[in-house]
Short mmCIF file of C-alpha atoms and ligand atoms in Angstrom, two decimals:
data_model
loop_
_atom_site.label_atom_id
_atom_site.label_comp_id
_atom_site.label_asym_id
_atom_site.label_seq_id
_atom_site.Cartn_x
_atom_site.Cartn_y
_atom_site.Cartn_z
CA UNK A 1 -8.52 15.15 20.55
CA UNK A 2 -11.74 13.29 21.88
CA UNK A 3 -11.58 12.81 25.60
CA UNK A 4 -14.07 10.47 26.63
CA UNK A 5 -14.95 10.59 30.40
CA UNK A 6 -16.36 7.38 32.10
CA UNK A 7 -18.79 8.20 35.00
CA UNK A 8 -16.44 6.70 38.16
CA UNK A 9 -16.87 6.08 42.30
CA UNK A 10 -13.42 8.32 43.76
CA UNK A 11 -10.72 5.76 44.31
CA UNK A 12 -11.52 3.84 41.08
CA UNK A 13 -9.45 4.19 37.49
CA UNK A 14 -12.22 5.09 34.68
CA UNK A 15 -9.89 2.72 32.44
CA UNK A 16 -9.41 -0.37 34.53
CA UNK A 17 -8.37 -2.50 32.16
CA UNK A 18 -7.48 -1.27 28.54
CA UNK A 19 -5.55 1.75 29.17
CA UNK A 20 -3.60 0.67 32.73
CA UNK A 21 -0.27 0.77 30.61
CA UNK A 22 0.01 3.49 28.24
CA UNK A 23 2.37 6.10 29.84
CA UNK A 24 1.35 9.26 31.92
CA UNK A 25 1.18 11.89 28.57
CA UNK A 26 -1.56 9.91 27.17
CA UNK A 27 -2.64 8.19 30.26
CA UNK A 28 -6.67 7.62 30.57
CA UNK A 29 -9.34 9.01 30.02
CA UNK A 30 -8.63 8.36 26.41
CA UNK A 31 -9.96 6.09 24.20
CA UNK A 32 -8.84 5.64 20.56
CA UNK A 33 -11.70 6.16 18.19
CA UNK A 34 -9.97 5.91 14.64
CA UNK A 35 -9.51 5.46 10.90
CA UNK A 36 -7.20 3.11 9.04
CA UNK A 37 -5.65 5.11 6.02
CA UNK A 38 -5.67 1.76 3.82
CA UNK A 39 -5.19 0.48 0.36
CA UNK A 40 -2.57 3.68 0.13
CA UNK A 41 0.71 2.72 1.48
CA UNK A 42 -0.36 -0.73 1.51
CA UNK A 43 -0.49 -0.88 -2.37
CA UNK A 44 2.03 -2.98 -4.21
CA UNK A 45 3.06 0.64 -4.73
CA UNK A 46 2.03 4.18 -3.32
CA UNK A 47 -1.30 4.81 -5.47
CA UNK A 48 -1.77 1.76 -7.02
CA UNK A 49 -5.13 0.83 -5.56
CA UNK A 50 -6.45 4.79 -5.92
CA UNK A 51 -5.68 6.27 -2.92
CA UNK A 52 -3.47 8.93 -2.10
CA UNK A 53 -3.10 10.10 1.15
CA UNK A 54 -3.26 14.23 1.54
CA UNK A 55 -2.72 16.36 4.35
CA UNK A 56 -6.64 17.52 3.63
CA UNK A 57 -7.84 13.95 4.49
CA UNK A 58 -6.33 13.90 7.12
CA UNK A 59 -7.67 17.18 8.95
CA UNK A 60 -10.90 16.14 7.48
CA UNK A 61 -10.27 12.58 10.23
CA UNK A 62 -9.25 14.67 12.69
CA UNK A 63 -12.11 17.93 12.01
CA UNK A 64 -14.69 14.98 12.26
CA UNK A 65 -13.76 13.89 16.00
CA UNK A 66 -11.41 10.79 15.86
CA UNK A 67 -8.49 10.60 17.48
CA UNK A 68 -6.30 8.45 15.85
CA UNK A 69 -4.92 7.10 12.58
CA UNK A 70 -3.50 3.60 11.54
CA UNK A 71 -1.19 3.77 8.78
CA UNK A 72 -0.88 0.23 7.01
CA UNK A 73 2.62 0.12 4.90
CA UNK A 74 3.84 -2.42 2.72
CA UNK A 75 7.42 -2.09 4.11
CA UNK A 76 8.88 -5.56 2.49
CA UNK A 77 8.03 -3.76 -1.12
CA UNK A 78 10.19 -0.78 -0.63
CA UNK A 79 13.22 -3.03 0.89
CA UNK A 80 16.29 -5.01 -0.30
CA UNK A 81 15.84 -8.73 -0.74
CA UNK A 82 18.98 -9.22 0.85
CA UNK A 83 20.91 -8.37 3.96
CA UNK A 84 21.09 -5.27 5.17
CA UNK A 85 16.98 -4.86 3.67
CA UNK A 86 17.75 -1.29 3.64
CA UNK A 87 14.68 0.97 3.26
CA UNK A 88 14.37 2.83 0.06
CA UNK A 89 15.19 6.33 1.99
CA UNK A 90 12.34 8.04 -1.02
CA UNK A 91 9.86 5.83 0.36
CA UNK A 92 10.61 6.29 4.29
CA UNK A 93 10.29 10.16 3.61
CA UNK A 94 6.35 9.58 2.09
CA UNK A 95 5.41 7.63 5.34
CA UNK A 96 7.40 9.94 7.74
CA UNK A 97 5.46 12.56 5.86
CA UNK A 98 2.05 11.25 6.52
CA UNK A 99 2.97 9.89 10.32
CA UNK A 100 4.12 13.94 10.54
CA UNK A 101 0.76 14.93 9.10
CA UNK A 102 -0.80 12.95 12.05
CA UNK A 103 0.86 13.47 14.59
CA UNK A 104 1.15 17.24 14.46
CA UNK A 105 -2.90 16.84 14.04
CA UNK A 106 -3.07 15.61 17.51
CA UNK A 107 -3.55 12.21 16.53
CA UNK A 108 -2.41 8.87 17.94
CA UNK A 109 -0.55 7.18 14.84
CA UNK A 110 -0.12 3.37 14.42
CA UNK A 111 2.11 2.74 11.88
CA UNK A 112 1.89 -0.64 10.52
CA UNK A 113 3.79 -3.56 8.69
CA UNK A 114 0.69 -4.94 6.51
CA UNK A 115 0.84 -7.23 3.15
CA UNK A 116 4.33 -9.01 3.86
CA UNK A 117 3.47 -11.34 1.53
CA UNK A 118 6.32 -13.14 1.43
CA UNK A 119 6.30 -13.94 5.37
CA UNK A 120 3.22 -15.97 4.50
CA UNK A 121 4.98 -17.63 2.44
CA UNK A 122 7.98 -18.57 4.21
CA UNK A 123 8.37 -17.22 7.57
CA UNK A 124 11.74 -18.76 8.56
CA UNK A 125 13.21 -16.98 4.83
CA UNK A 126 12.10 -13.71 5.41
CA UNK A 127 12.66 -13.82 9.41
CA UNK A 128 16.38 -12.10 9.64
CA UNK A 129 14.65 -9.30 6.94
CA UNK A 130 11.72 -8.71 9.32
CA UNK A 131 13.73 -7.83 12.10
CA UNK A 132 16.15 -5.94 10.06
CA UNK A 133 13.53 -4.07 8.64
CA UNK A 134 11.90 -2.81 12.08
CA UNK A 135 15.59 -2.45 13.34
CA UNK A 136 15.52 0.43 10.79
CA UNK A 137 12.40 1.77 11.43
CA UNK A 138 13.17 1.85 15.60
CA UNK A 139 16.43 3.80 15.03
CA UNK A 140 14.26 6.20 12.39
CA UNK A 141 11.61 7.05 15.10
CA UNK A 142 13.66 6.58 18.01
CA UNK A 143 13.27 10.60 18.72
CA UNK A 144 9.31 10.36 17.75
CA UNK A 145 7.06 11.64 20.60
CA UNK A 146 4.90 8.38 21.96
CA UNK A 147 1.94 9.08 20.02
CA UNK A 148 3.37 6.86 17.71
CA UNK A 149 2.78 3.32 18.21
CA UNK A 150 4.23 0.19 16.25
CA UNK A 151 2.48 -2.14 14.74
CA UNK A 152 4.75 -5.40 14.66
CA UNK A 153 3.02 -7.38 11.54
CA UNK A 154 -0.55 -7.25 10.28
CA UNK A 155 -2.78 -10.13 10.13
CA UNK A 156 0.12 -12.51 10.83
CA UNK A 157 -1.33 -15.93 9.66
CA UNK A 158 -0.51 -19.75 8.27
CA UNK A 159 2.61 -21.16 8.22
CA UNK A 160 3.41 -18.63 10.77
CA UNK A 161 1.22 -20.20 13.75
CA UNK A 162 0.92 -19.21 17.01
CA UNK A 163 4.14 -20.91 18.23
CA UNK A 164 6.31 -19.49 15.76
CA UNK A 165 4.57 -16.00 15.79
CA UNK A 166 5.30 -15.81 19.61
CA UNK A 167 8.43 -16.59 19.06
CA UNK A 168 9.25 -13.97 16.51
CA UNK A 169 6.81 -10.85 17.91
CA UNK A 170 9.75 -12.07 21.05
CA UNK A 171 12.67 -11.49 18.72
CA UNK A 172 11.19 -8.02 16.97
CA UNK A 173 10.43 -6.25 20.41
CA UNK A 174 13.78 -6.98 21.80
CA UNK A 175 14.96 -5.14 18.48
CA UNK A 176 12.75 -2.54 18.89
CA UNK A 177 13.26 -2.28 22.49
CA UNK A 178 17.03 -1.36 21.61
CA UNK A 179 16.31 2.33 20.67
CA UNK A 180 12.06 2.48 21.61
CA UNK A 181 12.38 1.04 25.61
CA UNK A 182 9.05 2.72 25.95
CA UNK A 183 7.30 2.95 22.86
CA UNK A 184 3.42 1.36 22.70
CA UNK A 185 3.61 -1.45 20.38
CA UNK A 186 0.56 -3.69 18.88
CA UNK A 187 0.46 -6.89 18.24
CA UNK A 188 -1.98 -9.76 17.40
CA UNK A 189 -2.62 -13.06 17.42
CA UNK A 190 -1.45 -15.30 14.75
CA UNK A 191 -4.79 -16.21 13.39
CA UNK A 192 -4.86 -13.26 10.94
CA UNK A 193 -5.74 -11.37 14.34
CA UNK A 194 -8.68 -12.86 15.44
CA UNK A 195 -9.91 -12.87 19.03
CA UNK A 196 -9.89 -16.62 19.08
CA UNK A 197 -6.20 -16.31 18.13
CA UNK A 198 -5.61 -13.93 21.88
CA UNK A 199 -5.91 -17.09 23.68
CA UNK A 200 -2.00 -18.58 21.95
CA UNK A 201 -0.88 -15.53 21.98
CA UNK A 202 1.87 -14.79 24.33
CA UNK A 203 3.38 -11.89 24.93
CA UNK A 204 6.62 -11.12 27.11
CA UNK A 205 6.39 -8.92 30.41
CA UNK A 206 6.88 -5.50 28.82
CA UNK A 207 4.38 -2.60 30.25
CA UNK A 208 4.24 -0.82 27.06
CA UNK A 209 2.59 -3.70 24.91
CA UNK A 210 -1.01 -3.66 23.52
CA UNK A 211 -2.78 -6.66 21.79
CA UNK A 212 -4.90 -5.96 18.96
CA UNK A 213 -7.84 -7.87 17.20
CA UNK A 214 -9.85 -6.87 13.49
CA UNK A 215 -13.11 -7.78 13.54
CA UNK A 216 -15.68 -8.66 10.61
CA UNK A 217 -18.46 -10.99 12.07
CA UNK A 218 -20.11 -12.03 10.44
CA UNK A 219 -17.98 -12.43 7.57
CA UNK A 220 -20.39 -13.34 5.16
CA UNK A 221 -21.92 -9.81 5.42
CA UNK A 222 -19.15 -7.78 5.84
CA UNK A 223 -17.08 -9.13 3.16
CA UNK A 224 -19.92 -10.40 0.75
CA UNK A 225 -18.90 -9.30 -2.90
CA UNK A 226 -14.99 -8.73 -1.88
CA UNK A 227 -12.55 -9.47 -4.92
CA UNK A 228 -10.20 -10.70 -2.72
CA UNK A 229 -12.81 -13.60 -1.05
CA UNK A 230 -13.56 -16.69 -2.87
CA UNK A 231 -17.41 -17.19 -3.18
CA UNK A 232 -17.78 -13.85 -1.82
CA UNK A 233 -20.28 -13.38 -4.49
CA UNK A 234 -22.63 -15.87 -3.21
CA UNK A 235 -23.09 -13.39 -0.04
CA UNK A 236 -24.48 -10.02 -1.98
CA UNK A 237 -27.63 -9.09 -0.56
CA UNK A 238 -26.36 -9.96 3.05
CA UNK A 239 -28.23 -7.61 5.71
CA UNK A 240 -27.18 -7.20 9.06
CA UNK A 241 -30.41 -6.26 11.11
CA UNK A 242 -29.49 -6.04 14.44
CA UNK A 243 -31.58 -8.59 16.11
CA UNK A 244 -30.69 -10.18 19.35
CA UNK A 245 -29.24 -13.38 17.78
CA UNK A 246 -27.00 -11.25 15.77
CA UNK A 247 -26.14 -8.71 18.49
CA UNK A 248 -25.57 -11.86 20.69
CA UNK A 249 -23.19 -13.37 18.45
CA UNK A 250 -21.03 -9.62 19.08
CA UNK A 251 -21.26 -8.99 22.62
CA UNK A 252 -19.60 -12.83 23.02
CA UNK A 253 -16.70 -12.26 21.27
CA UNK A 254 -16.43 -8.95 22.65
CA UNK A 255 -16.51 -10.21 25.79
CA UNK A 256 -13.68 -12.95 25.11
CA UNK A 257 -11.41 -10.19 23.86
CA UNK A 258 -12.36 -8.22 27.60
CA UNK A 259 -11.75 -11.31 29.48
CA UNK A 260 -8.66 -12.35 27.69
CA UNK A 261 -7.28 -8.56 28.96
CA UNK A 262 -8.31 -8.53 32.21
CA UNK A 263 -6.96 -12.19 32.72
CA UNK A 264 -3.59 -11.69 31.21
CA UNK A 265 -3.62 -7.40 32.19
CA UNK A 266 -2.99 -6.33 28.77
CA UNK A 267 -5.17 -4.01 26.89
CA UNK A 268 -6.61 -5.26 23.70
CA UNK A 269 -7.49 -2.67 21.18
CA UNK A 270 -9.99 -3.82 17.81
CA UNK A 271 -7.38 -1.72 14.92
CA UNK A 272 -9.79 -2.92 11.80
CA UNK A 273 -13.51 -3.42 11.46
CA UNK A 274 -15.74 -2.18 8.84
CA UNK A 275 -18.16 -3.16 6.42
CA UNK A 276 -17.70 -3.39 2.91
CA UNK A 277 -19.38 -0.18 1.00
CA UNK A 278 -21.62 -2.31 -1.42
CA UNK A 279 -23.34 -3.71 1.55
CA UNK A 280 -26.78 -2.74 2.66
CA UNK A 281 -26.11 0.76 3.89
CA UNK A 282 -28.59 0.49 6.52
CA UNK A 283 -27.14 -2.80 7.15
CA UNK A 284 -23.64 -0.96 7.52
CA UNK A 285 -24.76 1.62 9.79
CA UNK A 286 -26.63 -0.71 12.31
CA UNK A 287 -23.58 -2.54 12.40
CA UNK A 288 -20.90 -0.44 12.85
CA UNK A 289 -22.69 1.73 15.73
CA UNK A 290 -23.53 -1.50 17.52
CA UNK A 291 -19.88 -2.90 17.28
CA UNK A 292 -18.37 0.63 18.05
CA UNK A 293 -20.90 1.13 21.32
CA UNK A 294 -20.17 -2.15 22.45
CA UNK A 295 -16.64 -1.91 22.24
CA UNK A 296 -16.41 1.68 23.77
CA UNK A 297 -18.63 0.13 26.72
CA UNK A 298 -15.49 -2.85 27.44
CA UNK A 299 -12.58 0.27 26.94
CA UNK A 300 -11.78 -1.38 23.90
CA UNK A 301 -10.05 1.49 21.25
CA UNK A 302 -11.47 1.28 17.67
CA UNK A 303 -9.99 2.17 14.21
CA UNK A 304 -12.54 1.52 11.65
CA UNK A 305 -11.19 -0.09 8.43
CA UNK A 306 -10.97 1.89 6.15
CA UNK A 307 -11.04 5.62 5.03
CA UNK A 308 -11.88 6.24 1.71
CA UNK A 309 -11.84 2.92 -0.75
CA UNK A 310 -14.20 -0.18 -1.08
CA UNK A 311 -15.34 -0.50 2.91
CA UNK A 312 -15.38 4.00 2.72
CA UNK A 313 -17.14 6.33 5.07
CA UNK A 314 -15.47 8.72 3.08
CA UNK A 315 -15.88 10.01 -0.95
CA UNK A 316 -12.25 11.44 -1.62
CA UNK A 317 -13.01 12.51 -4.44
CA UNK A 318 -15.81 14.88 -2.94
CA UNK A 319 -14.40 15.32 -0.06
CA UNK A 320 -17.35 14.38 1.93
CA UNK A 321 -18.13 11.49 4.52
CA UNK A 322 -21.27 9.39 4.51
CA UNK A 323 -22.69 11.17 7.22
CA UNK A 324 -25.06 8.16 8.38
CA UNK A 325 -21.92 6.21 9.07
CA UNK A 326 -20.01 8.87 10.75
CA UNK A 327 -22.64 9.52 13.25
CA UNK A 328 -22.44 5.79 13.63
CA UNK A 329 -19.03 6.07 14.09
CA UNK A 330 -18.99 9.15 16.09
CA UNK A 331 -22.49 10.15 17.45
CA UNK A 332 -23.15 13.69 17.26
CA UNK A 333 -23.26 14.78 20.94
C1 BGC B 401 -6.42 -6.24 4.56
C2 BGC B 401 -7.21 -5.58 3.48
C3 BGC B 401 -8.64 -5.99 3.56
C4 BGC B 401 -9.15 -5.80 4.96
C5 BGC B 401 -10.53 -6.35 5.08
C6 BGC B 401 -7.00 -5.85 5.84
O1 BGC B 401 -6.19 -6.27 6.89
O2 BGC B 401 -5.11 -5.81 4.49
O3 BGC B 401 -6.68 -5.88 2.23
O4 BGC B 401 -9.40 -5.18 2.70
O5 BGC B 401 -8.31 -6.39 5.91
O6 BGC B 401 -10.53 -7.68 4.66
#
């Protein structure tokens, strides 16, 4: 596990503001600098979208220097559509395998609730399923050492706005809370976890909460060509160069996401960014050392989206990383 050390004065914390809450185990000097394992359990089903998680992969995450792993799961696919939602137990056993994998590695493991669709759709339908579903999942891992983290909802987003979002992040950590009175949990802000979104979200007075962000500005680079972006096409070609306008238009946001943290004294953590891998890889690298450094320099833990499929440092199927964008992720020393 990477310790990084922050030059201090005696009498001060090296983590003032992002790490003041995470218990005494895996109290500072740590920051996260991680991978998100995605478009695996996050398929409609396991494999679907070409990735299959081994345990190789993920000593090959942890061999390279990071520290963490965020595990997106598509929960709502693998449970009942009515009451009690139970968890297909099959399915629970593949993710308890890979959070295993992980956390016997070393590794801080977020495991996520990503692509529930359906709460998109109709948030007030699906809200007694929601809760049901992480009232599972909190009496599963009640025993699970803290390195595990929750992740209440990925990229929560309209019709769920910020009031109703607050509102049910409320409802799901009182559930949690039941069986997991200390366990880390993430959450974000209701515009698809944007930093702009930090500013409605509210979050109760619980010492063991984190708020995350993704980030991918600009959006026209880092998600030019995407399938899943309408007119993405129109963006191919888009280079990111690294000049000061462009670095400015970073270090603001950035620096929202700080203040927001130190103003409300909850650490904010950045769980996705990445660029996709058909982008300029120049482009890619410039960007993703200047977003990592940046963050690093505000305590702000990283998890670059994603592994191994279309924004990849990583050819599975070689078993080798892009080494220009690891050393952007993780400068050799
Ligand atoms: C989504 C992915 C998407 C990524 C970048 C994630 O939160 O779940 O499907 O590839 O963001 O847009």
């Amino acid at each position: 596990m990477i310790m990084l050390m922050n030059s201090c004065q005696p009498g001060e914390t090296a983590y003032p503001i992002s790490h003041t809450r995470i218990p005494s185990s895996i109290k500072p000097p740590i920051l996260l600098r991680g991978i998100n394992l995605g478009n695996a359990l996050d398929a409609p089903s396991p494999g679907e979208w070409g990735v299959n998680i081994t345990p190789e992969m993920i000593e090959a995450i942890r061999a390279a220097g990071f520290n963490s792993i965020r595990v997106p799961v598509r929960f709502s696919a693998h449970a009942g559509a009515s009451a009690p939602y139970r968890i297909q137990p099959e399915f629970l056993a593949l993710v308890d395998g890979i959070v295993d994998q992980g956390l016997e590695a070393g590794m801080i493991v977020i495991l996520d609730f990503h692509h529930f669709d359906e709460m998109m759709q109709d948030p007030a339908g699906q809200t007694d399923r929601f809760l049901a579903i992480w009232e599972q999942l909190s009496e599963h891992y009640q025993n699970a050492p803290e390195s595990l983290y929750f992740e209440l909802l990925n990229e929560p987003g309209d019709p769920l706005n910020a009031q109703s979002w607050n509102a049910l992040a409320d409802e799901c950590i009182k559930v949690i809370r039941k069986k997991n009175p200390r366990r880390i949990l993430l959450i974000g802000g209701s515009g698809f976890n944007s930093i702009e979104s930090l500013a409605q979200l509210k979050l109760p007075n619980d010492k063991y909460l984190i708020a995350t962000f993704h980030f991918y500005v600009p959006f026209n680079f880092t998600h030019q060509g995407a399938s899943w972006v309408d007119g993405s096409n129109n963006w191919i070609g888009t280079r990111w160069e690294g000049n000061s306008a462009e670095r400015q238009t970073i270090i603001d946001l950035l620096d929202r996401a700080a203040s927001w943290s130190s103003q409300y004294k909850i650490p904010v953590m950045m769980d996705e960014f990445g660029v996709i891998a058909s982008a300029d890889e120049n482009s890619r690298q410039r960007w993703i050392e200047f977003v990592a450094r940046e963050a690093e320099k505000r305590n702000i833990s990283w998890l670059y989206w994603e592994f191994c499929s279309e924004f990849k440092v990583y050819d599975c199927h070689q078993s080798s990383w892009d080494l220009q964008l690891l050393n952007a992720l993780i400068p050799e020393q």
